PDB file of C-alpha atoms in Angstrom:
ATOM      1  CA  UNK A 327     106.761  88.360 108.812  1.00  0.00           C
ATOM      2  CA  UNK A 328     108.654  90.976 106.779  1.00  0.00           C
ATOM      3  CA  UNK A 329     106.656  90.006 103.690  1.00  0.00           C
ATOM      4  CA  UNK A 330     103.370  90.384 105.581  1.00  0.00           C
ATOM      5  CA  UNK A 331     104.452  93.852 106.800  1.00  0.00           C
ATOM      6  CA  UNK A 332     105.376  94.813 103.236  1.00  0.00           C
ATOM      7  CA  UNK A 333     102.037  93.509 102.071  1.00  0.00           C
ATOM      8  CA  UNK A 334     100.145  95.545 104.664  1.00  0.00           C
ATOM      9  CA  UNK A 335     102.141  98.665 103.717  1.00  0.00           C
ATOM     10  CA  UNK A 336     101.282  98.026 100.084  1.00  0.00           C
ATOM     11  CA  UNK A 337      97.566  97.611 100.834  1.00  0.00           C
ATOM     12  CA  UNK A 338      97.624 100.789 102.944  1.00  0.00           C
ATOM     13  CA  UNK A 339      99.148 102.724 100.070  1.00  0.00           C
ATOM     14  CA  UNK A 340      96.450 101.464  97.704  1.00  0.00           C
ATOM     15  CA  UNK A 341      93.760 102.425 100.201  1.00  0.00           C
ATOM     16  CA  UNK A 342      95.264 105.896 100.614  1.00  0.00           C
ATOM     17  CA  UNK A 343      95.342 106.365  96.869  1.00  0.00           C
ATOM     18  CA  UNK A 344      91.763 105.186  96.457  1.00  0.00           C
ATOM     19  CA  UNK A 345      90.666 107.683  99.101  1.00  0.00           C
ATOM     20  CA  UNK A 346      92.089 110.486  97.003  1.00  0.00           C
ATOM     21  CA  UNK A 347      95.407 110.894  98.813  1.00  0.00           C
ATOM     22  CA  UNK A 348      98.104 111.770  96.276  1.00  0.00           C
ATOM     23  CA  UNK A 349     101.076 111.633  98.613  1.00  0.00           C
ATOM     24  CA  UNK A 350     103.193 108.513  98.890  1.00  0.00           C
ATOM     25  CA  UNK A 351     102.649 106.106 101.762  1.00  0.00           C
ATOM     26  CA  UNK A 352     105.101 106.227 104.683  1.00  0.00           C
ATOM     27  CA  UNK A 353     108.422 104.761 103.605  1.00  0.00           C
ATOM     28  CA  UNK A 354     107.845 105.626  99.931  1.00  0.00           C
ATOM     29  CA  UNK A 355     108.318 108.628  97.690  1.00  0.00           C
ATOM     30  CA  UNK A 356     106.409 109.571  94.563  1.00  0.00           C
ATOM     31  CA  UNK A 357     108.281 109.271  91.285  1.00  0.00           C
ATOM     32  CA  UNK A 358     108.160 111.790  88.470  1.00  0.00           C
ATOM     33  CA  UNK A 359     107.194 110.745  84.935  1.00  0.00           C
ATOM     34  CA  UNK A 360     110.827 110.719  83.810  1.00  0.00           C
ATOM     35  CA  UNK A 361     111.898 108.531  86.758  1.00  0.00           C
ATOM     36  CA  UNK A 362     109.334 105.809  86.108  1.00  0.00           C
ATOM     37  CA  UNK A 363     109.952 105.415  82.371  1.00  0.00           C
ATOM     38  CA  UNK A 364     112.066 102.318  83.092  1.00  0.00           C
ATOM     39  CA  UNK A 365     112.830 100.061  86.067  1.00  0.00           C
ATOM     40  CA  UNK A 366     116.598  99.545  85.534  1.00  0.00           C
ATOM     41  CA  UNK A 367     117.080  96.192  87.333  1.00  0.00           C
ATOM     42  CA  UNK A 368     114.383  94.385  85.316  1.00  0.00           C
ATOM     43  CA  UNK A 369     114.371  96.676  82.243  1.00  0.00           C
ATOM     44  CA  UNK A 370     110.571  96.839  82.591  1.00  0.00           C
ATOM     45  CA  UNK A 371     108.955  99.912  81.073  1.00  0.00           C
ATOM     46  CA  UNK A 372     105.854 101.498  82.596  1.00  0.00           C
ATOM     47  CA  UNK A 373     104.387 103.681  79.836  1.00  0.00           C
ATOM     48  CA  UNK A 374     101.885 106.418  80.546  1.00  0.00           C
ATOM     49  CA  UNK A 375      99.084 104.620  78.683  1.00  0.00           C
ATOM     50  CA  UNK A 376      98.327 100.999  77.765  1.00  0.00           C
ATOM     51  CA  UNK A 377      94.995 100.283  76.079  1.00  0.00           C
ATOM     52  CA  UNK A 378      92.204 101.507  78.376  1.00  0.00           C
ATOM     53  CA  UNK A 379      94.634 102.110  81.275  1.00  0.00           C
ATOM     54  CA  UNK A 380      96.526 105.260  82.198  1.00  0.00           C
ATOM     55  CA  UNK A 381      99.375 105.324  84.706  1.00  0.00           C
ATOM     56  CA  UNK A 382      98.035 107.126  87.765  1.00  0.00           C
ATOM     57  CA  UNK A 383     100.896 106.926  90.266  1.00  0.00           C
ATOM     58  CA  UNK A 384     104.393 105.550  90.801  1.00  0.00           C
ATOM     59  CA  UNK A 385     106.251 105.217  94.099  1.00  0.00           C
ATOM     60  CA  UNK A 386     109.712 104.096  95.165  1.00  0.00           C
ATOM     61  CA  UNK A 387     110.614 102.503  98.478  1.00  0.00           C
ATOM     62  CA  UNK A 388     112.938 104.797 100.425  1.00  0.00           C
ATOM     63  CA  UNK A 389     115.066 102.042 101.979  1.00  0.00           C
ATOM     64  CA  UNK A 390     115.183 100.013  98.739  1.00  0.00           C
ATOM     65  CA  UNK A 391     115.221 102.255  95.644  1.00  0.00           C
ATOM     66  CA  UNK A 392     114.923  99.203  93.374  1.00  0.00           C
ATOM     67  CA  UNK A 393     111.471  98.418  94.810  1.00  0.00           C
ATOM     68  CA  UNK A 394     108.630 100.298  93.166  1.00  0.00           C
ATOM     69  CA  UNK A 395     104.848 100.247  92.860  1.00  0.00           C
ATOM     70  CA  UNK A 396     102.931 101.583  89.888  1.00  0.00           C
ATOM     71  CA  UNK A 397      99.188 102.148  89.581  1.00  0.00           C
ATOM     72  CA  UNK A 398      97.165 102.066  86.360  1.00  0.00           C
ATOM     73  CA  UNK A 399      93.622 103.467  86.281  1.00  0.00           C
ATOM     74  CA  UNK A 400      91.033 101.914  84.007  1.00  0.00           C
ATOM     75  CA  UNK A 401      89.436 104.704  82.006  1.00  0.00           C
ATOM     76  CA  UNK A 402      86.170 102.962  81.125  1.00  0.00           C
ATOM     77  CA  UNK A 403      82.895 104.702  81.816  1.00  0.00           C
ATOM     78  CA  UNK A 404      81.657 104.404  85.431  1.00  0.00           C
ATOM     79  CA  UNK A 405      84.774 102.514  86.491  1.00  0.00           C
ATOM     80  CA  UNK A 406      87.304 103.829  89.016  1.00  0.00           C
ATOM     81  CA  UNK A 407      89.261 100.566  88.915  1.00  0.00           C
ATOM     82  CA  UNK A 408      92.994 100.672  89.562  1.00  0.00           C
ATOM     83  CA  UNK A 409      95.515  97.911  88.944  1.00  0.00           C
ATOM     84  CA  UNK A 410      98.590  98.263  91.158  1.00  0.00           C
ATOM     85  CA  UNK A 411     101.823  96.453  90.344  1.00  0.00           C
ATOM     86  CA  UNK A 412     104.597  96.142  92.926  1.00  0.00           C
ATOM     87  CA  UNK A 413     108.111  95.163  91.837  1.00  0.00           C
ATOM     88  CA  UNK A 414     110.406  94.124  94.700  1.00  0.00           C
ATOM     89  CA  UNK A 415     112.897  91.571  95.887  1.00  0.00           C
ATOM     90  CA  UNK A 416     111.278  88.928  98.075  1.00  0.00           C
ATOM     91  CA  UNK A 417     112.245  85.615  99.608  1.00  0.00           C
ATOM     92  CA  UNK A 418     108.607  84.479  99.390  1.00  0.00           C
ATOM     93  CA  UNK A 419     107.471  82.470  96.373  1.00  0.00           C
ATOM     94  CA  UNK A 420     104.536  83.752  94.276  1.00  0.00           C
ATOM     95  CA  UNK A 421     102.405  80.841  95.529  1.00  0.00           C
ATOM     96  CA  UNK A 422     103.193  81.730  99.168  1.00  0.00           C
ATOM     97  CA  UNK A 423     102.476  85.395  98.481  1.00  0.00           C
ATOM     98  CA  UNK A 424      99.059  84.598  97.002  1.00  0.00           C
ATOM     99  CA  UNK A 425      98.305  82.252  99.902  1.00  0.00           C
ATOM    100  CA  UNK A 426      99.168  85.032 102.410  1.00  0.00           C
ATOM    101  CA  UNK A 427      97.018  87.565 100.561  1.00  0.00           C
ATOM    102  CA  UNK A 428      94.119  85.116 100.408  1.00  0.00           C
ATOM    103  CA  UNK A 429      94.445  84.325 104.123  1.00  0.00           C
ATOM    104  CA  UNK A 430      94.648  88.004 105.107  1.00  0.00           C
ATOM    105  CA  UNK A 431      91.652  88.897 102.946  1.00  0.00           C
ATOM    106  CA  UNK A 432      89.409  86.044 104.083  1.00  0.00           C
ATOM    107  CA  UNK A 433      90.343  86.709 107.721  1.00  0.00           C
ATOM    108  CA  UNK A 434      89.306  90.355 107.346  1.00  0.00           C
ATOM    109  CA  UNK A 435      86.210  89.359 105.308  1.00  0.00           C
ATOM    110  CA  UNK A 436      84.886  86.066 106.783  1.00  0.00           C
ATOM    111  CA  UNK A 437      82.127  85.804 104.164  1.00  0.00           C
ATOM    112  CA  UNK A 438      84.579  86.067 101.259  1.00  0.00           C
ATOM    113  CA  UNK A 439      84.863  83.131  98.875  1.00  0.00           C
ATOM    114  CA  UNK A 440      87.321  82.182  96.175  1.00  0.00           C
ATOM    115  CA  UNK A 441      85.602  82.878  92.863  1.00  0.00           C
ATOM    116  CA  UNK A 442      85.423  80.564  89.882  1.00  0.00           C
ATOM    117  CA  UNK A 443      88.789  80.090  88.133  1.00  0.00           C
ATOM    118  CA  UNK A 444      89.888  82.772  85.711  1.00  0.00           C
ATOM    119  CA  UNK A 445      89.119  82.037  82.102  1.00  0.00           C
ATOM    120  CA  UNK A 446      91.556  79.862  80.170  1.00  0.00           C
ATOM    121  CA  UNK A 447      91.191  82.472  77.394  1.00  0.00           C
ATOM    122  CA  UNK A 448      93.300  84.799  79.524  1.00  0.00           C
ATOM    123  CA  UNK A 449      96.854  83.529  78.912  1.00  0.00           C
ATOM    124  CA  UNK A 450      98.747  86.525  80.242  1.00  0.00           C
ATOM    125  CA  UNK A 451      96.978  86.311  83.586  1.00  0.00           C
ATOM    126  CA  UNK A 452      97.472  82.580  83.868  1.00  0.00           C
ATOM    127  CA  UNK A 453     100.834  81.956  82.217  1.00  0.00           C
ATOM    128  CA  UNK A 454     103.648  82.255  84.796  1.00  0.00           C
ATOM    129  CA  UNK A 455     101.333  83.929  87.339  1.00  0.00           C
ATOM    130  CA  UNK A 456      99.831  82.597  90.540  1.00  0.00           C
ATOM    131  CA  UNK A 457      96.361  84.190  90.690  1.00  0.00           C
ATOM    132  CA  UNK A 458      93.306  84.296  92.887  1.00  0.00           C
ATOM    133  CA  UNK A 459      90.001  86.144  92.505  1.00  0.00           C
ATOM    134  CA  UNK A 460      87.925  86.617  95.657  1.00  0.00           C
ATOM    135  CA  UNK A 461      84.194  87.355  95.825  1.00  0.00           C
ATOM    136  CA  UNK A 462      82.855  89.255  98.840  1.00  0.00           C
ATOM    137  CA  UNK A 463      80.408  91.934  99.883  1.00  0.00           C
ATOM    138  CA  UNK A 464      82.038  95.344  99.992  1.00  0.00           C
ATOM    139  CA  UNK A 465      80.926  98.763 101.200  1.00  0.00           C
ATOM    140  CA  UNK A 466      80.244 101.345  98.470  1.00  0.00           C
ATOM    141  CA  UNK A 467      80.085 104.743 100.165  1.00  0.00           C
ATOM    142  CA  UNK A 468      78.438 106.709  97.345  1.00  0.00           C
ATOM    143  CA  UNK A 469      75.476 104.310  97.036  1.00  0.00           C
ATOM    144  CA  UNK A 470      72.187 104.917  98.914  1.00  0.00           C
ATOM    145  CA  UNK A 471      72.320 103.462 102.456  1.00  0.00           C
ATOM    146  CA  UNK A 472      70.163 100.432 101.597  1.00  0.00           C
ATOM    147  CA  UNK A 473      72.462  99.518  98.678  1.00  0.00           C
ATOM    148  CA  UNK A 474      75.905 100.137 100.131  1.00  0.00           C
ATOM    149  CA  UNK A 475      76.915  96.503 100.623  1.00  0.00           C
ATOM    150  CA  UNK A 476      77.350  95.139  97.116  1.00  0.00           C
ATOM    151  CA  UNK A 477      78.870  91.937  95.692  1.00  0.00           C
ATOM    152  CA  UNK A 478      82.430  92.701  94.632  1.00  0.00           C
ATOM    153  CA  UNK A 479      85.487  90.885  93.346  1.00  0.00           C
ATOM    154  CA  UNK A 480      89.201  91.370  93.999  1.00  0.00           C
ATOM    155  CA  UNK A 481      92.011  90.003  91.828  1.00  0.00           C
ATOM    156  CA  UNK A 482      95.567  89.235  92.983  1.00  0.00           C
ATOM    157  CA  UNK A 483      98.425  87.893  90.891  1.00  0.00           C
ATOM    158  CA  UNK A 484     102.087  87.171  91.647  1.00  0.00           C
ATOM    159  CA  UNK A 485     105.076  85.936  89.671  1.00  0.00           C
ATOM    160  CA  UNK A 486     108.836  86.303  89.438  1.00  0.00           C
ATOM    161  CA  UNK A 487     110.534  88.337  86.722  1.00  0.00           C
ATOM    162  CA  UNK A 488     114.249  89.061  86.310  1.00  0.00           C
ATOM    163  CA  UNK A 489     115.056  88.123  89.910  1.00  0.00           C
ATOM    164  CA  UNK A 490     112.201  90.242  91.304  1.00  0.00           C
ATOM    165  CA  UNK A 491     108.734  89.411  92.586  1.00  0.00           C
ATOM    166  CA  UNK A 492     105.783  91.076  90.864  1.00  0.00           C
ATOM    167  CA  UNK A 493     102.506  91.535  92.721  1.00  0.00           C
ATOM    168  CA  UNK A 494      99.354  92.612  90.903  1.00  0.00           C
ATOM    169  CA  UNK A 495      96.364  93.853  92.903  1.00  0.00           C
ATOM    170  CA  UNK A 496      93.063  95.216  91.626  1.00  0.00           C
ATOM    171  CA  UNK A 497      90.752  97.537  93.468  1.00  0.00           C
ATOM    172  CA  UNK A 498      87.303  95.989  93.953  1.00  0.00           C
ATOM    173  CA  UNK A 499      85.101  95.571  90.894  1.00  0.00           C
ATOM    174  CA  UNK A 500      81.625  94.161  90.404  1.00  0.00           C
ATOM    175  CA  UNK A 501      81.633  90.476  89.389  1.00  0.00           C
ATOM    176  CA  UNK A 502      79.496  91.198  86.307  1.00  0.00           C
ATOM    177  CA  UNK A 503      82.092  93.770  85.248  1.00  0.00           C
ATOM    178  CA  UNK A 504      84.749  91.038  85.136  1.00  0.00           C
ATOM    179  CA  UNK A 505      84.206  90.449  81.428  1.00  0.00           C
ATOM    180  CA  UNK A 506      85.565  93.985  80.916  1.00  0.00           C
ATOM    181  CA  UNK A 507      88.203  94.303  83.646  1.00  0.00           C
ATOM    182  CA  UNK A 508      89.831  90.895  83.137  1.00  0.00           C
ATOM    183  CA  UNK A 509      90.454  91.249  79.364  1.00  0.00           C
ATOM    184  CA  UNK A 510      91.711  94.801  79.911  1.00  0.00           C
ATOM    185  CA  UNK A 511      94.029  93.597  82.699  1.00  0.00           C
ATOM    186  CA  UNK A 512      95.133  90.755  80.442  1.00  0.00           C
ATOM    187  CA  UNK A 513      96.266  93.288  77.842  1.00  0.00           C
ATOM    188  CA  UNK A 514      97.982  95.438  80.486  1.00  0.00           C
ATOM    189  CA  UNK A 515      99.892  92.400  81.803  1.00  0.00           C
ATOM    190  CA  UNK A 516     100.809  91.214  78.281  1.00  0.00           C
ATOM    191  CA  UNK A 517     102.304  94.581  77.333  1.00  0.00           C
ATOM    192  CA  UNK A 518     104.051  95.295  80.632  1.00  0.00           C
ATOM    193  CA  UNK A 519     105.575  91.833  81.133  1.00  0.00           C
ATOM    194  CA  UNK A 520     106.453  90.196  77.828  1.00  0.00           C
ATOM    195  CA  UNK A 521     107.559  86.597  78.292  1.00  0.00           C
TER     196      UNK A 521
END
């Protein structure tokens, strides 16, 4: 239950960020650039820029300073996509975490379907990660009213690293944009989490 609550808090924070809110979610505080340079327990670095991504926010859990979440914005044209990575201790396995995310998402979006498997040409996303991509119809507020429900895709990934659980979550992207977002995310993952 604690993991589900953490997951809902995490998703709320992503939603707040995507709506333009720059303040940290309840229970978190925003980190300065100097504070997020390195996550001491795992020795993971979160540089300001990796390929087509720029770090857009970093937050630390108030009751567990070793738990953080970092967002990277894709800077491609016409793409507001954000990849959020949460680093925290968890007693839930990556497979269980992905199962919970999938269940929560498909419950909230009954028409959602698990998309085709990620490409085998994407080793960083597949190696040591439990992943799922979900296809669904999402609401796009800035589209004309007749076009606001569009096919979209969401990517989740989870793995362990240095005694911590890593959760990767993408904001929605169009399925036909996957040939851009997935390789870019692959590079982000490869550089952030060397094996």
